[in-house]
Short mmCIF file of C-alpha atoms in Angstrom, two decimals:
data_model
loop_
_atom_site.label_atom_id
_atom_site.label_comp_id
_atom_site.label_asym_id
_atom_site.label_seq_id
_atom_site.Cartn_x
_atom_site.Cartn_y
_atom_site.Cartn_z
CA MET G 79 -353.75 -284.04 -269.18
CA GLU G 80 -352.98 -286.34 -266.40
CA GLN G 81 -355.75 -286.71 -263.92
CA ARG G 82 -354.77 -285.80 -260.38
CA ARG G 83 -355.39 -288.45 -257.83
CA LYS G 84 -358.20 -287.51 -255.57
CA LYS G 85 -357.77 -288.00 -251.89
CA PRO G 86 -360.25 -289.96 -249.93
CA GLN G 87 -363.22 -288.08 -248.54
CA SER G 88 -362.02 -288.54 -244.99
CA GLU G 89 -358.72 -286.87 -245.81
CA GLN G 90 -360.27 -283.84 -247.46
CA PRO G 91 -360.73 -280.76 -245.18
CA ALA G 92 -364.02 -278.96 -244.80
CA ASP G 93 -364.81 -275.91 -246.86
CA GLY G 94 -362.75 -272.89 -245.87
CA ALA G 95 -360.56 -274.94 -243.45
CA VAL G 96 -356.91 -275.72 -243.71
CA HIS G 97 -355.57 -279.16 -243.19
CA PRO G 98 -353.46 -279.49 -240.05
CA GLU G 99 -350.64 -280.71 -242.16
CA HIS G 100 -350.58 -277.42 -244.08
CA SER G 101 -351.57 -275.13 -241.14
CA PRO G 102 -349.27 -272.09 -240.84
CA LEU G 103 -349.57 -272.09 -237.00
CA THR G 104 -346.67 -273.74 -235.32
CA ALA G 105 -346.16 -274.51 -231.64
CA ARG G 106 -344.36 -271.23 -231.17
CA ASP G 107 -347.26 -269.36 -232.79
CA ARG G 108 -349.72 -271.02 -230.44
CA VAL G 109 -347.64 -270.01 -227.43
CA GLU G 110 -347.54 -266.46 -228.73
CA ALA G 111 -351.29 -266.50 -229.29
CA ARG G 112 -351.92 -267.58 -225.71
CA ARG G 113 -349.61 -264.85 -224.45
CA ARG G 114 -351.47 -262.26 -226.47
CA GLU G 115 -354.74 -263.50 -225.05
CA LYS G 116 -353.42 -263.01 -221.52
CA GLU G 117 -352.23 -259.52 -222.39
CA ALA G 118 -355.62 -258.70 -223.90
CA ALA G 119 -357.36 -259.94 -220.74
CA ALA G 120 -355.08 -257.81 -218.55
CA GLU G 121 -355.64 -254.85 -220.84
CA SER G 122 -359.43 -255.24 -220.66
CA ALA G 123 -359.23 -255.19 -216.84
CA LYS G 124 -357.74 -251.69 -216.91
CA PRO G 125 -359.98 -248.59 -217.06
CA ALA G 126 -361.32 -247.88 -220.47
CA ARG G 127 -359.25 -245.49 -222.50
CA PRO G 128 -359.95 -244.04 -225.92
CA ARG G 129 -358.49 -246.31 -228.55
CA PRO G 130 -357.93 -245.78 -232.24
CA PRO G 131 -360.71 -247.09 -234.52
CA ARG G 132 -360.51 -250.78 -235.34
CA PRO G 133 -360.17 -251.76 -238.98
CA ARG G 134 -363.13 -253.48 -240.53
CA ALA G 135 -362.95 -257.24 -240.75
CA ALA G 136 -362.51 -258.62 -244.24
CA PRO G 137 -365.23 -261.00 -245.54
CA PRO G 138 -364.32 -264.66 -245.34
CA ALA G 139 -362.41 -265.85 -248.36
CA ALA G 140 -364.05 -268.38 -250.68
CA PRO G 141 -362.38 -271.76 -251.08
CA GLY G 142 -359.66 -271.58 -253.64
CA ASP G 143 -359.38 -267.76 -253.48
CA ALA G 144 -356.49 -266.01 -251.94
CA PRO G 145 -357.51 -264.14 -248.76
CA ARG G 146 -357.72 -260.42 -249.25
CA PRO G 147 -355.26 -258.66 -246.96
CA THR G 148 -356.61 -255.97 -244.68
CA ARG G 149 -354.83 -252.83 -243.71
CA ALA G 150 -355.21 -251.20 -240.31
CA ARG G 151 -355.70 -247.47 -240.31
CA ALA G 152 -353.75 -245.41 -237.82
CA PRO G 153 -355.76 -242.83 -235.87
CA LYS G 154 -355.75 -239.30 -237.28
CA ALA G 155 -354.46 -237.77 -234.03
CA ALA G 156 -351.55 -240.23 -233.66
CA ASP G 157 -348.03 -238.80 -233.74
CA GLU G 158 -345.23 -239.96 -236.01
CA SER G 159 -344.04 -242.64 -233.57
CA THR G 160 -347.53 -244.18 -233.52
CA LYS G 161 -347.66 -244.16 -237.32
CA ALA G 162 -344.29 -245.92 -237.49
CA VAL G 163 -345.45 -248.64 -235.12
CA ALA G 164 -348.68 -249.07 -237.10
CA GLU G 165 -346.69 -249.54 -240.32
CA SER G 166 -344.43 -252.11 -238.65
CA THR G 167 -347.44 -254.14 -237.45
CA LYS G 168 -349.22 -254.19 -240.85
CA PRO G 169 -349.67 -257.81 -241.97
CA ALA G 170 -347.89 -258.91 -245.12
CA ALA G 171 -349.73 -260.23 -248.16
CA PRO G 172 -350.31 -263.99 -247.85
CA ARG G 173 -348.80 -266.50 -250.28
CA THR G 174 -350.62 -269.52 -251.64
CA ARG G 175 -349.31 -273.03 -251.49
CA LYS G 176 -350.52 -275.59 -253.91
CA GLY G 177 -351.67 -278.76 -252.27
CA GLY G 178 -353.82 -280.84 -254.53
CA ASP G 179 -357.20 -279.37 -255.37
CA HIS G 180 -357.15 -276.79 -252.51
CA ALA G 181 -355.00 -273.73 -252.33
CA VAL G 182 -353.76 -272.95 -248.85
CA ALA G 183 -353.12 -269.35 -247.81
CA VAL G 184 -349.77 -269.01 -246.11
CA SER G 185 -349.00 -265.70 -244.45
CA ALA G 186 -345.54 -264.32 -244.07
CA PRO G 187 -343.91 -264.44 -240.63
CA PRO G 188 -344.68 -261.42 -238.50
CA ARG G 189 -342.26 -258.50 -238.74
CA GLY G 190 -343.03 -257.07 -235.36
CA GLY G 191 -341.60 -260.03 -233.40
CA ASP G 192 -344.40 -260.17 -230.80
CA HIS G 193 -347.29 -260.30 -233.36
CA ALA G 194 -348.15 -263.73 -234.91
CA THR G 195 -349.98 -264.00 -238.19
CA PRO G 196 -353.65 -264.93 -237.66
CA ALA G 197 -355.10 -268.06 -239.19
CA ALA G 198 -356.55 -268.01 -242.69
CA GLY G 199 -359.99 -266.50 -242.88
CA ALA G 200 -359.65 -264.72 -239.48
CA ALA G 201 -359.63 -260.95 -239.23
CA PRO G 202 -356.16 -259.50 -238.47
CA LYS G 203 -355.77 -258.09 -235.00
CA PRO G 204 -355.52 -254.31 -235.02
CA ALA G 205 -352.29 -252.68 -234.00
CA ARG G 206 -351.91 -250.90 -230.69
CA PRO G 207 -350.22 -247.62 -231.52
CA ARG G 208 -350.86 -246.13 -228.01
CA LYS G 209 -348.89 -248.86 -226.26
CA ALA G 210 -346.07 -248.60 -228.77
CA ALA G 211 -345.97 -244.83 -228.38
CA GLU G 212 -345.74 -245.20 -224.63
CA ALA G 213 -342.85 -247.62 -225.04
CA ALA G 214 -341.07 -245.20 -227.39
CA THR G 215 -341.56 -242.22 -225.05
CA PRO G 216 -339.11 -242.10 -222.09
CA LYS G 217 -340.84 -242.18 -218.69
CA LEU G 218 -340.13 -239.41 -216.15
CA ARG G 219 -339.92 -240.00 -212.43
CA SER G 220 -342.90 -238.44 -210.73
CA GLN G 221 -342.23 -235.89 -207.92
CA PRO G 222 -344.60 -234.08 -205.56
CA LEU G 223 -345.76 -230.68 -206.72
CA GLY G 224 -343.35 -227.96 -205.53
CA ALA G 225 -340.64 -230.44 -204.48
CA ARG G 226 -337.08 -229.29 -205.01
CA PRO G 227 -334.69 -231.57 -206.85
CA GLY G 228 -332.19 -233.33 -204.64
CA PRO G 229 -328.46 -232.65 -204.71
CA ARG G 230 -326.62 -234.03 -207.65
CA ARG G 231 -324.11 -236.64 -206.80
CA ARG G 232 -320.61 -236.08 -208.02
CA PRO G 233 -319.27 -238.74 -210.29
CA ALA G 234 -316.54 -241.03 -209.07
CA ALA G 235 -314.04 -239.31 -211.35
CA ALA G 236 -314.66 -235.94 -209.65
CA GLU G 237 -314.26 -237.49 -206.18
CA ALA G 238 -311.03 -239.06 -207.22
CA ALA G 239 -309.79 -235.64 -208.39
CA THR G 240 -310.16 -233.97 -204.93
CA PRO G 241 -306.97 -231.94 -204.21
CA GLY G 242 -304.68 -233.16 -201.46
CA PRO G 243 -303.58 -231.25 -198.34
CA ARG G 244 -300.47 -229.83 -199.99
CA HIS G 245 -302.46 -228.45 -202.89
CA THR G 246 -305.06 -227.03 -200.48
CA LEU G 247 -302.35 -225.36 -198.37
CA ALA G 248 -300.79 -223.86 -201.49
CA GLU G 249 -304.17 -222.45 -202.49
CA TRP G 250 -304.61 -220.93 -199.01
CA VAL G 251 -301.19 -219.28 -199.19
CA ALA G 252 -301.84 -217.97 -202.69
CA SER G 253 -305.26 -216.58 -201.73
CA GLY G 254 -303.92 -214.70 -198.68
CA HIS G 255 -305.85 -216.69 -196.06
CA VAL G 256 -302.70 -217.70 -194.19
CA ALA G 257 -301.47 -214.09 -194.05
CA SER G 258 -304.86 -212.92 -192.81
CA ALA G 259 -304.90 -215.58 -190.08
CA ALA G 260 -301.38 -214.62 -188.97
CA LEU G 261 -302.35 -210.94 -188.88
CA LEU G 262 -305.42 -211.78 -186.78
CA VAL G 263 -303.32 -213.72 -184.24
CA VAL G 264 -300.81 -210.87 -183.96
CA SER G 265 -303.62 -208.34 -183.50
CA LEU G 266 -305.24 -210.38 -180.74
CA PHE G 267 -301.91 -210.78 -178.95
CA SER G 268 -301.25 -207.03 -179.20
CA ILE G 269 -304.67 -206.18 -177.79
CA VAL G 270 -304.22 -208.53 -174.84
CA TYR G 271 -300.75 -207.10 -174.19
CA ILE G 272 -301.94 -203.48 -174.31
CA PHE G 273 -304.89 -204.04 -171.98
CA THR G 274 -303.01 -206.10 -169.37
CA ASN G 275 -299.50 -204.62 -169.26
CA ASN G 276 -298.59 -202.31 -166.34
CA ARG G 277 -296.91 -199.98 -168.80
CA PHE G 278 -300.37 -198.65 -169.69
CA THR G 279 -301.51 -197.69 -166.18
CA VAL G 280 -301.65 -194.18 -164.69
CA GLN G 281 -298.22 -193.56 -163.22
CA ASN G 282 -297.98 -189.79 -163.72
CA VAL G 283 -300.58 -187.09 -162.88
CA GLN G 284 -299.94 -183.55 -164.09
CA VAL G 285 -301.86 -180.87 -162.13
CA ASP G 286 -302.39 -177.35 -163.45
CA GLY G 287 -304.14 -174.41 -161.73
CA ALA G 288 -303.57 -175.43 -158.09
CA GLU G 289 -302.45 -172.51 -155.90
CA VAL G 290 -304.33 -172.83 -152.64
CA MET G 291 -304.38 -176.62 -152.73
CA LYS G 292 -301.25 -178.68 -152.86
CA PRO G 293 -300.76 -180.80 -156.03
CA ALA G 294 -300.55 -183.92 -153.87
CA ASP G 295 -304.02 -183.12 -152.47
CA VAL G 296 -305.38 -182.73 -156.01
CA ILE G 297 -303.90 -186.10 -157.06
CA LYS G 298 -305.39 -187.74 -154.00
CA GLN G 299 -308.76 -186.15 -154.76
CA ALA G 300 -308.66 -187.45 -158.38
CA ASP G 301 -308.11 -191.03 -157.13
CA ALA G 302 -306.96 -192.41 -160.49
CA PHE G 303 -303.39 -193.42 -159.74
CA GLU G 304 -302.32 -196.87 -161.07
CA GLN G 305 -305.59 -197.42 -162.93
CA SER G 306 -305.50 -198.80 -166.46
CA ILE G 307 -305.24 -195.93 -168.91
CA TRP G 308 -307.99 -197.55 -171.02
CA TYR G 309 -310.49 -197.72 -168.16
CA VAL G 310 -310.02 -194.23 -166.65
CA ASP G 311 -313.41 -192.51 -166.57
CA THR G 312 -312.51 -188.84 -166.93
CA ALA G 313 -316.09 -187.76 -166.13
CA GLU G 314 -315.88 -189.60 -162.81
CA VAL G 315 -312.48 -188.03 -162.12
CA VAL G 316 -313.96 -184.55 -162.68
CA ARG G 317 -316.89 -185.37 -160.37
CA ARG G 318 -314.48 -186.38 -157.59
CA LEU G 319 -312.39 -183.23 -158.07
CA LYS G 320 -315.40 -180.91 -157.91
CA ALA G 321 -316.45 -182.53 -154.66
CA SER G 322 -313.62 -180.55 -153.06
CA ALA G 323 -314.68 -177.15 -151.65
CA TYR G 324 -311.56 -175.54 -153.09
CA ILE G 325 -312.27 -176.59 -156.72
CA ALA G 326 -314.95 -174.68 -158.61
CA ASP G 327 -314.36 -176.42 -161.95
CA ALA G 328 -312.06 -179.10 -163.36
CA SER G 329 -311.21 -181.09 -166.48
CA ALA G 330 -309.30 -184.33 -167.01
CA SER G 331 -307.78 -186.21 -169.94
CA VAL G 332 -305.38 -189.08 -170.51
CA ALA G 333 -302.21 -189.30 -172.58
CA LEU G 334 -300.46 -192.48 -173.64
CA PRO G 335 -298.87 -194.39 -172.23
CA ASP G 336 -299.38 -193.56 -168.51
CA THR G 337 -300.28 -189.88 -167.92
CA LEU G 338 -303.39 -188.22 -166.49
CA LEU G 339 -303.74 -184.49 -167.17
CA VAL G 340 -305.79 -182.48 -164.61
CA ASP G 341 -306.70 -178.80 -164.85
CA VAL G 342 -308.51 -177.15 -161.90
CA VAL G 343 -310.10 -173.76 -161.23
CA GLU G 344 -309.94 -172.97 -157.51
CA ARG G 345 -312.22 -170.87 -155.36
CA ARG G 346 -310.29 -167.94 -153.96
CA PRO G 347 -310.37 -167.57 -150.17
CA GLN G 348 -311.60 -164.12 -149.11
CA ILE G 349 -311.53 -164.39 -145.34
CA ARG G 350 -310.13 -166.64 -142.70
CA TRP G 351 -312.89 -167.69 -140.37
CA LYS G 352 -311.79 -168.68 -136.89
CA ASN G 353 -314.15 -171.14 -135.27
CA GLY G 354 -313.11 -172.39 -131.87
CA GLY G 355 -309.51 -173.49 -132.26
CA SER G 356 -309.69 -174.01 -136.06
CA LEU G 357 -309.06 -171.58 -138.85
CA PHE G 358 -310.94 -172.01 -142.16
CA PHE G 359 -310.69 -170.40 -145.55
CA VAL G 360 -314.00 -168.92 -146.71
CA ASP G 361 -314.70 -167.57 -150.19
CA ALA G 362 -316.81 -164.55 -151.11
CA SER G 363 -320.04 -166.56 -151.19
CA GLY G 364 -319.53 -167.74 -147.60
CA ARG G 365 -318.53 -171.31 -148.51
CA VAL G 366 -316.13 -172.91 -146.07
CA LEU G 367 -313.27 -174.22 -148.19
CA GLY G 368 -311.28 -176.06 -145.60
CA ASP G 369 -308.56 -175.66 -143.07
CA ALA G 370 -306.46 -172.56 -143.66
CA ASP G 371 -302.88 -173.46 -144.50
CA PRO G 372 -300.52 -170.96 -142.90
CA THR G 373 -298.04 -171.54 -145.74
CA ALA G 374 -300.60 -170.70 -148.46
CA ALA G 375 -300.24 -167.59 -150.59
CA VAL G 376 -303.46 -166.07 -149.13
CA SER G 377 -302.48 -166.49 -145.48
CA ASP G 378 -302.58 -162.69 -144.90
CA THR G 379 -306.34 -162.33 -145.42
CA LEU G 380 -308.70 -160.81 -142.89
CA VAL G 381 -309.62 -162.90 -139.85
CA ILE G 382 -313.15 -163.04 -138.41
CA GLU G 383 -313.52 -164.64 -135.01
CA ASP G 384 -316.64 -166.72 -134.62
CA HIS G 385 -317.95 -166.68 -131.05
CA SER G 386 -320.93 -168.95 -131.74
CA ALA G 387 -321.13 -172.61 -130.78
CA GLN G 388 -321.46 -173.62 -134.44
CA ALA G 389 -319.04 -176.36 -135.68
CA LEU G 390 -317.87 -175.94 -139.27
CA LYS G 391 -316.59 -178.32 -141.95
CA PRO G 392 -315.72 -177.91 -145.63
CA ASN G 393 -318.61 -176.97 -147.94
CA ASP G 394 -320.57 -175.42 -145.07
CA TYR G 395 -321.71 -171.80 -145.36
CA VAL G 396 -321.32 -168.84 -143.04
CA ASP G 397 -323.12 -165.45 -143.04
CA SER G 398 -322.13 -163.89 -146.37
CA ASP G 399 -323.34 -160.42 -145.20
CA ALA G 400 -320.88 -160.66 -142.34
CA LEU G 401 -318.10 -161.27 -144.86
CA SER G 402 -318.96 -158.22 -146.95
CA LEU G 403 -319.34 -156.01 -143.83
CA ALA G 404 -316.02 -157.20 -142.41
CA ASN G 405 -314.26 -156.42 -145.67
CA ALA G 406 -315.84 -152.94 -145.77
CA LEU G 407 -314.82 -152.18 -142.19
CA ALA G 408 -311.28 -153.35 -142.86
CA LEU G 409 -311.09 -150.82 -145.67
CA ARG G 410 -313.05 -147.81 -144.26
CA LEU G 411 -312.99 -147.88 -140.44
CA THR G 412 -309.51 -146.48 -139.88
CA PRO G 413 -309.50 -143.89 -142.71
CA GLU G 414 -312.95 -142.49 -141.85
CA THR G 415 -312.98 -142.66 -138.03
CA GLY G 416 -309.41 -143.15 -136.95
CA VAL G 417 -310.26 -146.32 -135.02
CA GLN G 418 -307.65 -149.07 -135.30
CA PRO G 419 -309.56 -152.38 -134.81
CA ILE G 420 -308.00 -155.05 -132.67
CA SER G 421 -310.28 -157.78 -134.07
CA ILE G 422 -313.46 -158.19 -136.07
CA ASN G 423 -315.89 -160.65 -134.52
CA TRP G 424 -319.19 -162.31 -135.26
CA SER G 425 -321.85 -163.93 -133.08
CA ASP G 426 -325.42 -165.06 -133.54
CA ASP G 427 -326.93 -162.39 -131.29
CA LYS G 428 -324.75 -159.40 -132.15
CA GLY G 429 -323.73 -159.96 -135.71
CA VAL G 430 -320.48 -158.16 -136.64
CA TYR G 431 -318.76 -156.15 -133.94
CA VAL G 432 -315.30 -154.60 -133.51
CA LEU G 433 -312.98 -154.64 -130.50
CA ALA G 434 -311.07 -151.31 -130.37
CA PRO G 435 -308.38 -149.91 -128.02
CA ASP G 436 -309.39 -148.66 -124.56
CA ASN G 437 -311.64 -151.72 -124.18
CA LYS G 438 -314.23 -150.33 -126.58
CA THR G 439 -316.84 -152.61 -128.22
CA ILE G 440 -318.58 -151.18 -131.32
CA ILE G 441 -321.54 -153.26 -132.60
CA PHE G 442 -322.37 -152.81 -136.30
CA GLY G 443 -324.72 -155.85 -136.71
CA THR G 444 -325.32 -155.99 -140.51
CA SER G 445 -324.19 -153.95 -143.47
CA GLU G 446 -327.41 -151.89 -143.58
CA ARG G 447 -326.93 -148.10 -143.19
CA LEU G 448 -323.17 -148.55 -142.95
CA ASP G 449 -322.48 -144.96 -144.02
CA GLU G 450 -324.79 -143.59 -141.31
CA LYS G 451 -323.20 -145.79 -138.67
CA LEU G 452 -319.72 -144.57 -139.53
CA VAL G 453 -320.85 -140.90 -139.30
CA VAL G 454 -322.32 -141.43 -135.81
CA LEU G 455 -319.14 -143.13 -134.59
CA ASP G 456 -316.95 -140.37 -135.95
CA ARG G 457 -319.10 -137.63 -134.28
CA LEU G 458 -318.96 -139.34 -130.86
CA LEU G 459 -315.20 -139.70 -131.01
CA LYS G 460 -314.72 -136.09 -132.02
CA ASP G 461 -317.02 -134.89 -129.18
CA GLY G 462 -314.86 -136.76 -126.67
CA SER G 463 -317.64 -139.03 -125.49
CA VAL G 464 -316.35 -141.78 -123.25
CA PHE G 465 -317.92 -145.22 -123.74
CA THR G 466 -317.09 -148.90 -123.54
CA LEU G 467 -320.11 -150.13 -125.51
CA LEU G 468 -321.63 -148.47 -128.62
CA ASP G 469 -324.57 -150.16 -130.36
CA LEU G 470 -325.19 -148.74 -133.84
CA ARG G 471 -327.93 -151.21 -134.86
CA PRO G 472 -331.07 -149.22 -133.80
CA GLN G 473 -332.28 -146.09 -135.59
CA THR G 474 -331.24 -144.14 -132.51
CA PRO G 475 -327.85 -145.52 -131.45
CA TYR G 476 -326.91 -145.61 -127.81
CA TYR G 477 -323.71 -146.04 -125.80
CA ARG G 478 -322.70 -146.58 -122.19
CA ASN G 479 -319.59 -146.60 -120.10
CA GLU G 480 -319.13 -149.68 -117.93
CA GLY G 481 -315.64 -148.79 -116.78
#
């Protein structure tokens, strides 16, 4: 066999070293190695985190032997993505290149892109499955606890598809919004018209139940003419009507478009009370109703002449006992005694007294013992007693003749 030429001693590499001429590290690999060193330094500056177990370093290969490849073990708790990254970073089996008497281990180019093959005899750098898993997992934007997500923005295509004014108007018409708005406008106009038009004011007042009072006086007392029919307070109208002495009770109501209906219950005059030069109607309770109308239907009632200095006005009261006594005398005096009274009078000091023919004055006072008083009067007249003044008020009546 042909003897191989031995290289000079100076050209031969040391044991376990690779000649620079046959070194697998290129300039690009050295740049990548420096970059990995910087990354490792930055990674060591971060807080310590649990890392997967490192693979054991292989023993240094003897000169002339092919380096034994090492295989990194993935952590047991790693997920499938971490296992896939660990498989991709596993170093390939080195190839040997014949170069004289020394075999040089040449490793295959890295499959991971960012991982360079280590030099011969150096332990392979373990894979970083955690960092690869983080890269494979999508990152979520952090938000404060309890924060509500913001409004989603419509895409440009949706904004471009916004309907125009014609389409919007057509939708309004189809949905009934336009008809509703028109109905609302018409309703508002009608309400304003009804509440402001003179057609809906009180122009007609119908009075029922007035006999002593004139209907015109009742209308004046109601005081609701030409008021808006919507604002007529019927309770207030009734209060004003009952303020009249003639009206004992009343009711009021309205009727569209312009009518006020009034119904009154009058107090019936029992006596005409003459006070000074005025004549008043008085009811059975002694209430002064007002000036006596000579044209009224009750103008033929009994008249009592008041000779006191008392001034009267409507809703005042007179002596009710005098009223009952005067009515009784008007009914019984002539049938029981034959006396035809000229007038029935009343005064503070005498009470009720009667002026009879022959200038006779008969004082009855009050209605007490009326039957007894009439018997005494009848006996005196039948006996032919002459008198001008007879006072029947005491228990023992007396008379005198002043003629």
